Amino acid sequence: QVQLVESGGGLVQAGGSLRLSCAVSGRTFSSYAMGWFRQDPGKERDFVATISWSGGSRYYADSVKGRFTISRDNAKNTVYLQMNSLKPEDTAVYYCAAQTSRTGTVVARDYDYWGRGAQVTVSS
């Protein structure tokens, strides 16, 4: 049993900040990357950011680069997404995902475990 639970979503004004957390419980793996994806109603699930198992490698979608920061605390089995300078177009359901590899990909179907999602709404 592996469970991922997102928290920290909510409503924020444009230009504001939010921090999402993803807590992983149950069985853990010796090597897995973590990622964040988001999905707007009627659209595909889009890549946001990924971080390697060690935390030493990070990759971001162009749309969030320079504004979002992904990090992880392996001792706490938790991954974070710090979101700054939020824009209305960032509004979406954000999903935490785990991939059983050292370095994550940008493809949603490559990930093995998913959280249920957290709503982020940015008002103008």
Tab-separated table of C-alpha atoms in Angstrom, residues 4-114:
chain	number	residue	atom	x	y	z
A	4	LEU	CA	0.177	10.063	-1.659
A	5	VAL	CA	-1.789	12.886	-0.055
A	6	GLU	CA	-1.577	16.487	-1.246
A	7	SER	CA	-2.282	19.457	0.988
A	8	GLY	CA	-1.870	23.218	0.932
A	9	GLY	CA	-4.162	24.127	-1.933
A	10	GLY	CA	-6.659	26.931	-1.817
A	11	LEU	CA	-7.671	30.303	-3.187
A	12	VAL	CA	-5.075	33.024	-3.629
A	13	GLN	CA	-4.893	36.368	-5.390
A	14	ALA	CA	-2.701	36.789	-8.448
A	15	GLY	CA	0.853	37.546	-7.427
A	16	GLY	CA	0.536	35.601	-4.213
A	17	SER	CA	2.143	32.375	-3.074
A	18	LEU	CA	1.155	28.900	-1.975
A	19	ARG	CA	3.085	25.844	-0.907
A	20	LEU	CA	1.779	22.403	-1.725
A	21	SER	CA	2.884	19.370	0.243
A	22	CYS	CA	2.688	15.721	-0.693
A	23	ALA	CA	3.063	13.160	2.062
A	24	VAL	CA	3.869	9.593	1.077
A	25	SER	CA	2.760	6.870	3.463
A	26	GLY	CA	2.921	3.112	3.474
A	27	ARG	CA	5.627	1.264	1.621
A	28	THR	CA	8.464	3.309	0.220
A	29	PHE	CA	11.014	2.415	-2.407
A	30	SER	CA	14.779	2.643	-2.422
A	31	SER	CA	14.792	4.706	-5.591
A	32	TYR	CA	11.993	6.876	-6.971
A	33	ALA	CA	11.557	10.307	-8.413
A	34	MET	CA	8.697	12.630	-7.566
A	35	GLY	CA	6.715	14.927	-9.786
A	36	TRP	CA	3.949	17.481	-9.842
A	37	PHE	CA	1.341	17.654	-12.584
A	38	ARG	CA	-1.706	19.837	-13.019
A	39	GLN	CA	-4.970	19.524	-14.873
A	40	ASP	CA	-7.388	22.240	-15.912
A	41	PRO	CA	-11.003	21.246	-16.666
A	42	GLY	CA	-11.300	19.854	-20.180
A	43	LYS	CA	-7.540	19.741	-20.710
A	44	GLU	CA	-4.791	17.144	-20.546
A	45	ARG	CA	-2.795	16.563	-17.410
A	46	ASP	CA	0.307	18.721	-17.815
A	47	PHE	CA	3.769	18.353	-16.381
A	48	VAL	CA	4.834	20.948	-13.828
A	49	ALA	CA	8.035	19.817	-12.133
A	50	THR	CA	10.046	16.762	-11.162
A	51	ILE	CA	12.814	16.025	-8.695
A	52	SER	CA	15.204	13.087	-8.547
A	53	TRP	CA	15.421	10.640	-5.675
A	54	SER	CA	18.492	12.371	-4.280
A	55	GLY	CA	16.969	15.807	-4.714
A	56	GLY	CA	19.982	16.943	-6.696
A	57	SER	CA	18.261	17.175	-10.062
A	58	ARG	CA	15.209	19.320	-10.793
A	59	TYR	CA	13.331	20.087	-13.974
A	60	TYR	CA	10.452	22.481	-14.616
A	61	ALA	CA	7.924	23.209	-17.286
A	62	ASP	CA	8.667	26.451	-19.102
A	63	SER	CA	5.396	27.932	-17.895
A	64	VAL	CA	6.455	27.772	-14.237
A	65	LYS	CA	10.225	28.103	-14.473
A	66	GLY	CA	11.517	30.840	-12.219
A	67	ARG	CA	8.306	30.949	-10.204
A	68	PHE	CA	7.874	27.437	-8.803
A	69	THR	CA	10.344	25.389	-6.779
A	70	ILE	CA	10.139	21.664	-6.146
A	71	SER	CA	11.920	20.160	-3.156
A	72	ARG	CA	11.826	17.020	-1.049
A	73	ASP	CA	12.588	15.792	2.426
A	74	ASN	CA	13.248	12.080	2.179
A	75	ALA	CA	13.428	11.661	5.943
A	76	LYS	CA	9.822	12.840	6.116
A	77	ASN	CA	8.737	11.167	2.868
A	78	THR	CA	7.410	14.503	1.689
A	79	VAL	CA	7.725	16.519	-1.511
A	80	TYR	CA	6.873	20.210	-1.795
A	81	LEU	CA	5.940	22.655	-4.501
A	82	GLN	CA	6.527	26.279	-3.605
A	83	MET	CA	4.507	28.469	-5.956
A	84	ASN	CA	5.307	32.170	-6.153
A	85	SER	CA	4.038	34.967	-8.392
A	86	LEU	CA	0.912	32.982	-9.104
A	87	LYS	CA	-1.121	33.765	-12.199
A	88	PRO	CA	-4.766	33.015	-13.018
A	89	GLU	CA	-3.574	30.517	-15.633
A	90	ASP	CA	-2.010	28.491	-12.814
A	91	THR	CA	-5.510	27.575	-11.665
A	92	ALA	CA	-5.834	23.794	-11.786
A	93	VAL	CA	-5.972	20.626	-9.768
A	94	TYR	CA	-2.412	19.776	-8.794
A	95	TYR	CA	-1.365	16.147	-8.506
A	96	CYS	CA	1.608	14.642	-6.755
A	97	ALA	CA	3.101	11.554	-8.383
A	98	ALA	CA	5.871	9.042	-7.738
A	99	GLN	CA	7.968	7.210	-10.304
A	100	THR	CA	10.104	4.164	-9.560
A	101	SER	CA	13.239	5.595	-11.101
A	102	ARG	CA	16.009	7.858	-9.885
A	103	THR	CA	15.169	10.649	-12.322
A	104	GLY	CA	11.582	11.460	-13.232
A	105	THR	CA	10.204	12.066	-16.683
A	106	VAL	CA	7.723	14.666	-17.926
A	107	VAL	CA	5.214	12.039	-19.065
A	108	ALA	CA	2.290	11.380	-16.759
A	109	ARG	CA	1.874	7.734	-17.760
A	110	ASP	CA	5.435	6.996	-16.646
A	111	TYR	CA	4.502	7.631	-13.020
A	112	ASP	CA	3.405	4.728	-10.862
A	113	TYR	CA	1.557	6.323	-7.940
A	114	TRP	CA	-0.707	9.349	-7.730
